[in-house]
Amino acid sequence: MPVLVGVLLLVVALLIGGALLGIALNLIWYLLVGLVIGAVARLIVPKTAGMGLLATSLYGIGGALIGGMVADEVFDWGLLGSVITSVAVAAFLIVVFSAVASRGKQADAR
């Protein structure tokens, strides 16, 4: 009986470890892809000359996380749909936050 409990605990530990590893690898993938998606989104959106590399990377990572999860989990669009959705979300984030930043700079100039 104690052997059965030990085996059961080992199986549960392996399942939890595998799930955590899968989640970690998925997040690392979204981070790496987000860097490229941020660059593509910045090329699509005009007037982002004042935006730095860090901001572009962060918006790309955010777009990859949000767009990829929405495309995969909600709509099940596959890889191409996930990439297109991620670029669209990253471009939207760049537009919104650059507009907020430019509005803040205009208020400071007054």
CSV table of N, CA and C in Angstrom, one decimal:
chain,number,residue,atom,x,y,z
A,1,MET,N,0.8,-1.2,0.0
A,1,MET,CA,0.0,0.0,0.0
A,1,MET,C,0.9,1.3,0.0
A,2,PRO,N,1.9,1.4,0.8
A,2,PRO,CA,2.8,2.6,0.8
A,2,PRO,C,3.4,2.8,-0.5
A,3,VAL,N,3.8,1.7,-1.2
A,3,VAL,CA,4.4,1.7,-2.5
A,3,VAL,C,3.4,2.4,-3.5
A,4,LEU,N,2.1,2.0,-3.5
A,4,LEU,CA,1.1,2.5,-4.3
A,4,LEU,C,0.9,4.0,-4.1
A,5,VAL,N,0.9,4.4,-2.9
A,5,VAL,CA,0.8,5.9,-2.6
A,5,VAL,C,2.1,6.6,-3.1
A,6,GLY,N,3.2,6.0,-2.9
A,6,GLY,CA,4.5,6.7,-3.4
A,6,GLY,C,4.4,6.8,-5.0
A,7,VAL,N,4.0,5.8,-5.6
A,7,VAL,CA,3.9,5.8,-7.1
A,7,VAL,C,2.9,6.9,-7.5
A,8,LEU,N,1.8,6.9,-6.8
A,8,LEU,CA,0.7,7.9,-7.1
A,8,LEU,C,1.2,9.3,-6.9
A,9,LEU,N,2.0,9.6,-5.9
A,9,LEU,CA,2.6,10.9,-5.6
A,9,LEU,C,3.6,11.2,-6.7
A,10,LEU,N,4.4,10.2,-7.1
A,10,LEU,CA,5.4,10.5,-8.2
A,10,LEU,C,4.7,10.8,-9.5
A,11,VAL,N,3.6,10.2,-9.8
A,11,VAL,CA,2.9,10.5,-11.1
A,11,VAL,C,2.3,11.9,-11.0
A,12,VAL,N,1.7,12.2,-9.9
A,12,VAL,CA,1.1,13.6,-9.7
A,12,VAL,C,2.2,14.6,-9.8
A,13,ALA,N,3.4,14.4,-9.2
A,13,ALA,CA,4.5,15.3,-9.3
A,13,ALA,C,5.0,15.5,-10.7
A,14,LEU,N,5.1,14.4,-11.4
A,14,LEU,CA,5.5,14.5,-12.8
A,14,LEU,C,4.5,15.2,-13.7
A,15,LEU,N,3.2,15.0,-13.5
A,15,LEU,CA,2.2,15.7,-14.3
A,15,LEU,C,2.3,17.2,-14.0
A,16,ILE,N,2.4,17.6,-12.7
A,16,ILE,CA,2.5,19.0,-12.4
A,16,ILE,C,3.7,19.6,-12.9
A,17,GLY,N,4.8,18.9,-12.8
A,17,GLY,CA,6.1,19.4,-13.3
A,17,GLY,C,6.1,19.6,-14.9
A,18,GLY,N,5.5,18.6,-15.5
A,18,GLY,CA,5.3,18.7,-17.0
A,18,GLY,C,4.4,19.9,-17.4
A,19,ALA,N,3.4,20.1,-16.7
A,19,ALA,CA,2.5,21.3,-17.0
A,19,ALA,C,3.2,22.6,-16.7
A,20,LEU,N,3.9,22.7,-15.7
A,20,LEU,CA,4.7,23.9,-15.4
A,20,LEU,C,5.8,24.2,-16.4
A,21,LEU,N,6.4,23.1,-16.8
A,21,LEU,CA,7.5,23.3,-17.9
A,21,LEU,C,6.8,23.7,-19.2
A,22,GLY,N,5.7,23.1,-19.5
A,22,GLY,CA,5.0,23.5,-20.7
A,22,GLY,C,4.6,25.0,-20.7
A,23,ILE,N,4.1,25.5,-19.6
A,23,ILE,CA,3.7,26.9,-19.4
A,23,ILE,C,4.9,27.8,-19.6
A,24,ALA,N,6.0,27.4,-18.9
A,24,ALA,CA,7.2,28.2,-19.0
A,24,ALA,C,7.8,28.3,-20.4
A,25,LEU,N,7.8,27.2,-21.1
A,25,LEU,CA,8.3,27.2,-22.5
A,25,LEU,C,7.4,28.0,-23.4
A,26,ASN,N,6.1,27.9,-23.2
A,26,ASN,CA,5.1,28.7,-23.9
A,26,ASN,C,5.4,30.2,-23.7
A,27,LEU,N,5.6,30.6,-22.5
A,27,LEU,CA,5.9,32.0,-22.2
A,27,LEU,C,7.2,32.5,-22.8
A,28,ILE,N,8.2,31.6,-22.8
A,28,ILE,CA,9.5,32.0,-23.4
A,28,ILE,C,9.3,32.2,-24.9
A,29,TRP,N,8.5,31.3,-25.5
A,29,TRP,CA,8.2,31.4,-26.9
A,29,TRP,C,7.5,32.7,-27.2
A,30,TYR,N,6.5,33.1,-26.4
A,30,TYR,CA,5.8,34.3,-26.7
A,30,TYR,C,6.7,35.5,-26.5
A,31,LEU,N,7.7,35.5,-25.6
A,31,LEU,CA,8.6,36.6,-25.4
A,31,LEU,C,9.5,36.7,-26.6
A,32,LEU,N,10.1,35.6,-27.1
A,32,LEU,CA,10.9,35.7,-28.3
A,32,LEU,C,10.2,36.2,-29.5
A,33,VAL,N,9.0,35.6,-29.7
A,33,VAL,CA,8.2,36.0,-30.9
A,33,VAL,C,7.8,37.4,-30.8
A,34,GLY,N,7.5,37.9,-29.5
A,34,GLY,CA,7.1,39.2,-29.3
A,34,GLY,C,8.1,40.3,-29.7
A,35,LEU,N,9.3,40.0,-29.6
A,35,LEU,CA,10.3,40.9,-30.1
A,35,LEU,C,10.2,41.2,-31.6
A,36,VAL,N,10.0,40.2,-32.3
A,36,VAL,CA,9.9,40.3,-33.8
A,36,VAL,C,8.5,41.0,-34.1
A,37,ILE,N,7.5,40.6,-33.4
A,37,ILE,CA,6.2,41.1,-33.7
A,37,ILE,C,6.1,42.6,-33.3
A,38,GLY,N,6.8,43.0,-32.3
A,38,GLY,CA,6.9,44.5,-32.0
A,38,GLY,C,7.6,45.3,-33.1
A,39,ALA,N,8.6,44.7,-33.7
A,39,ALA,CA,9.3,45.4,-34.8
A,39,ALA,C,8.4,45.5,-36.0
A,40,VAL,N,7.7,44.4,-36.3
A,40,VAL,CA,6.8,44.4,-37.5
A,40,VAL,C,5.6,45.4,-37.2
A,41,ALA,N,5.1,45.4,-36.0
A,41,ALA,CA,4.0,46.3,-35.7
A,41,ALA,C,4.5,47.8,-35.8
A,42,ARG,N,5.7,48.0,-35.4
A,42,ARG,CA,6.3,49.4,-35.4
A,42,ARG,C,6.5,49.8,-36.9
A,43,LEU,N,6.8,48.9,-37.8
A,43,LEU,CA,6.9,49.2,-39.2
A,43,LEU,C,5.6,49.6,-39.8
A,44,ILE,N,4.5,48.9,-39.3
A,44,ILE,CA,3.2,49.2,-39.8
A,44,ILE,C,2.6,50.5,-39.4
A,45,VAL,N,2.9,50.9,-38.2
A,45,VAL,CA,2.3,52.1,-37.6
A,45,VAL,C,3.2,53.3,-37.9
A,46,PRO,N,2.6,54.3,-38.6
A,46,PRO,CA,3.4,55.5,-38.9
A,46,PRO,C,3.6,56.4,-37.7
A,47,LYS,N,4.6,57.3,-37.7
A,47,LYS,CA,4.9,58.3,-36.7
A,47,LYS,C,5.3,57.7,-35.4
A,48,THR,N,6.1,56.7,-35.4
A,48,THR,CA,6.6,56.1,-34.1
A,48,THR,C,8.1,56.4,-33.9
A,49,ALA,N,8.6,57.5,-34.5
A,49,ALA,CA,10.0,57.7,-34.5
A,49,ALA,C,10.6,57.9,-33.1
A,50,GLY,N,9.8,58.5,-32.2
A,50,GLY,CA,10.4,58.7,-30.9
A,50,GLY,C,10.3,57.5,-29.9
A,51,MET,N,9.8,56.4,-30.4
A,51,MET,CA,9.6,55.2,-29.6
A,51,MET,C,10.9,54.4,-29.5
A,52,GLY,N,11.4,54.1,-28.4
A,52,GLY,CA,12.6,53.4,-28.2
A,52,GLY,C,12.5,51.9,-28.4
A,53,LEU,N,13.6,51.2,-28.4
A,53,LEU,CA,13.7,49.8,-28.6
A,53,LEU,C,13.0,49.0,-27.5
A,54,LEU,N,13.1,49.5,-26.2
A,54,LEU,CA,12.5,48.8,-25.1
A,54,LEU,C,11.0,48.9,-25.2
A,55,ALA,N,10.5,50.1,-25.5
A,55,ALA,CA,9.0,50.2,-25.6
A,55,ALA,C,8.5,49.3,-26.8
A,56,THR,N,9.2,49.3,-27.9
A,56,THR,CA,8.7,48.5,-29.0
A,56,THR,C,8.7,47.0,-28.6
A,57,SER,N,9.8,46.6,-27.9
A,57,SER,CA,9.9,45.2,-27.5
A,57,SER,C,8.7,44.9,-26.5
A,58,LEU,N,8.5,45.7,-25.6
A,58,LEU,CA,7.4,45.5,-24.6
A,58,LEU,C,6.0,45.4,-25.2
A,59,TYR,N,5.8,46.3,-26.2
A,59,TYR,CA,4.5,46.3,-26.9
A,59,TYR,C,4.4,45.1,-27.8
A,60,GLY,N,5.5,44.6,-28.3
A,60,GLY,CA,5.5,43.4,-29.1
A,60,GLY,C,5.2,42.2,-28.3
A,61,ILE,N,5.8,42.1,-27.1
A,61,ILE,CA,5.6,41.0,-26.2
A,61,ILE,C,4.2,41.0,-25.7
A,62,GLY,N,3.7,42.2,-25.4
A,62,GLY,CA,2.3,42.3,-24.9
A,62,GLY,C,1.3,41.9,-26.0
A,63,GLY,N,1.6,42.3,-27.3
A,63,GLY,CA,0.8,41.9,-28.4
A,63,GLY,C,0.9,40.4,-28.7
A,64,ALA,N,2.0,39.9,-28.5
A,64,ALA,CA,2.2,38.4,-28.8
A,64,ALA,C,1.4,37.6,-27.7
A,65,LEU,N,1.5,38.0,-26.5
A,65,LEU,CA,0.8,37.3,-25.4
A,65,LEU,C,-0.7,37.4,-25.6
A,66,ILE,N,-1.2,38.7,-25.7
A,66,ILE,CA,-2.6,38.9,-25.8
A,66,ILE,C,-3.2,38.3,-27.1
A,67,GLY,N,-2.6,38.7,-28.2
A,67,GLY,CA,-3.1,38.2,-29.5
A,67,GLY,C,-2.9,36.7,-29.7
A,68,GLY,N,-1.8,36.2,-29.3
A,68,GLY,CA,-1.6,34.7,-29.4
A,68,GLY,C,-2.5,33.9,-28.6
A,69,MET,N,-2.8,34.4,-27.3
A,69,MET,CA,-3.7,33.6,-26.5
A,69,MET,C,-5.1,33.8,-27.0
A,70,VAL,N,-5.5,34.9,-27.5
A,70,VAL,CA,-6.9,35.1,-28.0
A,70,VAL,C,-7.1,34.2,-29.2
A,71,ALA,N,-6.1,34.3,-30.1
A,71,ALA,CA,-6.2,33.5,-31.4
A,71,ALA,C,-6.2,32.0,-31.1
A,72,ASP,N,-5.4,31.6,-30.2
A,72,ASP,CA,-5.2,30.1,-29.9
A,72,ASP,C,-6.4,29.6,-29.1
A,73,GLU,N,-6.7,30.3,-28.0
A,73,GLU,CA,-7.6,29.7,-27.0
A,73,GLU,C,-9.0,30.1,-27.3
A,74,VAL,N,-9.3,31.3,-27.8
A,74,VAL,CA,-10.7,31.7,-28.0
A,74,VAL,C,-11.2,31.3,-29.4
A,75,PHE,N,-10.4,31.6,-30.5
A,75,PHE,CA,-10.8,31.3,-31.8
A,75,PHE,C,-10.2,30.1,-32.5
A,76,ASP,N,-9.1,29.6,-32.0
A,76,ASP,CA,-8.4,28.4,-32.5
A,76,ASP,C,-8.1,28.6,-34.0
A,77,TRP,N,-7.4,29.7,-34.3
A,77,TRP,CA,-7.1,30.1,-35.7
A,77,TRP,C,-5.8,29.5,-36.2
A,78,GLY,N,-5.0,28.9,-35.4
A,78,GLY,CA,-3.8,28.3,-35.9
A,78,GLY,C,-2.6,29.3,-35.8
A,79,LEU,N,-1.5,28.9,-36.4
A,79,LEU,CA,-0.3,29.7,-36.3
A,79,LEU,C,-0.4,31.0,-37.1
A,80,LEU,N,-0.9,31.0,-38.3
A,80,LEU,CA,-1.0,32.2,-39.1
A,80,LEU,C,-2.0,33.2,-38.5
A,81,GLY,N,-3.1,32.7,-38.0
A,81,GLY,CA,-4.0,33.6,-37.3
A,81,GLY,C,-3.5,34.1,-36.1
A,82,SER,N,-2.7,33.3,-35.4
A,82,SER,CA,-2.1,33.8,-34.1
A,82,SER,C,-1.1,34.9,-34.4
A,83,VAL,N,-0.3,34.8,-35.5
A,83,VAL,CA,0.7,35.8,-35.8
A,83,VAL,C,0.0,37.1,-36.3
A,84,ILE,N,-1.0,36.9,-37.1
A,84,ILE,CA,-1.7,38.1,-37.6
A,84,ILE,C,-2.4,38.9,-36.4
A,85,THR,N,-3.0,38.1,-35.6
A,85,THR,CA,-3.7,38.7,-34.4
A,85,THR,C,-2.6,39.4,-33.5
A,86,SER,N,-1.5,38.7,-33.3
A,86,SER,CA,-0.5,39.3,-32.4
A,86,SER,C,0.1,40.6,-33.0
A,87,VAL,N,0.3,40.7,-34.3
A,87,VAL,CA,0.8,41.9,-34.9
A,87,VAL,C,-0.3,43.0,-34.8
A,88,ALA,N,-1.5,42.6,-35.0
A,88,ALA,CA,-2.6,43.6,-34.9
A,88,ALA,C,-2.7,44.2,-33.5
A,89,VAL,N,-2.6,43.3,-32.5
A,89,VAL,CA,-2.7,43.8,-31.1
A,89,VAL,C,-1.5,44.6,-30.8
A,90,ALA,N,-0.3,44.2,-31.2
A,90,ALA,CA,0.9,45.0,-30.9
A,90,ALA,C,0.8,46.4,-31.6
A,91,ALA,N,0.3,46.4,-32.8
A,91,ALA,CA,0.1,47.7,-33.5
A,91,ALA,C,-0.9,48.6,-32.8
A,92,PHE,N,-2.0,48.0,-32.3
A,92,PHE,CA,-3.0,48.7,-31.6
A,92,PHE,C,-2.3,49.3,-30.3
A,93,LEU,N,-1.5,48.5,-29.6
A,93,LEU,CA,-0.9,48.9,-28.4
A,93,LEU,C,0.1,50.1,-28.7
A,94,ILE,N,0.8,50.0,-29.8
A,94,ILE,CA,1.7,51.1,-30.1
A,94,ILE,C,1.0,52.4,-30.5
A,95,VAL,N,-0.1,52.3,-31.2
A,95,VAL,CA,-0.9,53.4,-31.5
A,95,VAL,C,-1.5,54.1,-30.3
A,96,VAL,N,-2.1,53.3,-29.4
A,96,VAL,CA,-2.7,53.8,-28.2
A,96,VAL,C,-1.7,54.5,-27.3
A,97,PHE,N,-0.6,53.8,-27.0
A,97,PHE,CA,0.4,54.3,-26.1
A,97,PHE,C,1.2,55.5,-26.7
A,98,SER,N,1.4,55.5,-28.0
A,98,SER,CA,2.1,56.6,-28.5
A,98,SER,C,1.2,57.9,-28.6
A,99,ALA,N,-0.1,57.7,-28.7
A,99,ALA,CA,-1.0,58.8,-28.7
A,99,ALA,C,-1.1,59.3,-27.2
A,100,VAL,N,-1.1,58.5,-26.3
A,100,VAL,CA,-1.1,58.9,-24.9
A,100,VAL,C,0.2,59.6,-24.5
A,101,ALA,N,1.3,59.1,-25.0
A,101,ALA,CA,2.6,59.8,-24.8
A,101,ALA,C,2.7,61.1,-25.4
A,102,SER,N,2.2,61.2,-26.7
A,102,SER,CA,2.3,62.5,-27.4
A,102,SER,C,1.3,63.5,-26.7
A,103,ARG,N,0.2,63.1,-26.2
A,103,ARG,CA,-0.7,64.0,-25.5
A,103,ARG,C,-0.1,64.5,-24.2
A,104,GLY,N,0.7,63.6,-23.5
A,104,GLY,CA,1.4,64.0,-22.3
A,104,GLY,C,2.5,65.0,-22.6
A,105,LYS,N,3.2,64.9,-23.7
A,105,LYS,CA,4.2,65.8,-24.1
A,105,LYS,C,3.6,67.2,-24.5
A,106,GLN,N,2.4,67.2,-25.1
A,106,GLN,CA,1.8,68.4,-25.5
A,106,GLN,C,1.3,69.1,-24.2
A,107,ALA,N,0.9,68.4,-23.2
A,107,ALA,CA,0.4,69.0,-22.0
A,107,ALA,C,1.6,69.6,-21.2
A,108,ASP,N,2.8,69.0,-21.3
A,108,ASP,CA,4.0,69.5,-20.6
A,108,ASP,C,4.5,70.7,-21.3
A,109,ALA,N,4.3,70.8,-22.6
A,109,ALA,CA,4.8,72.0,-23.4
A,109,ALA,C,4.0,73.3,-23.1
A,110,ARG,N,2.8,73.1,-22.6
A,110,ARG,CA,1.9,74.3,-22.3
A,110,ARG,C,2.4,74.9,-21.1
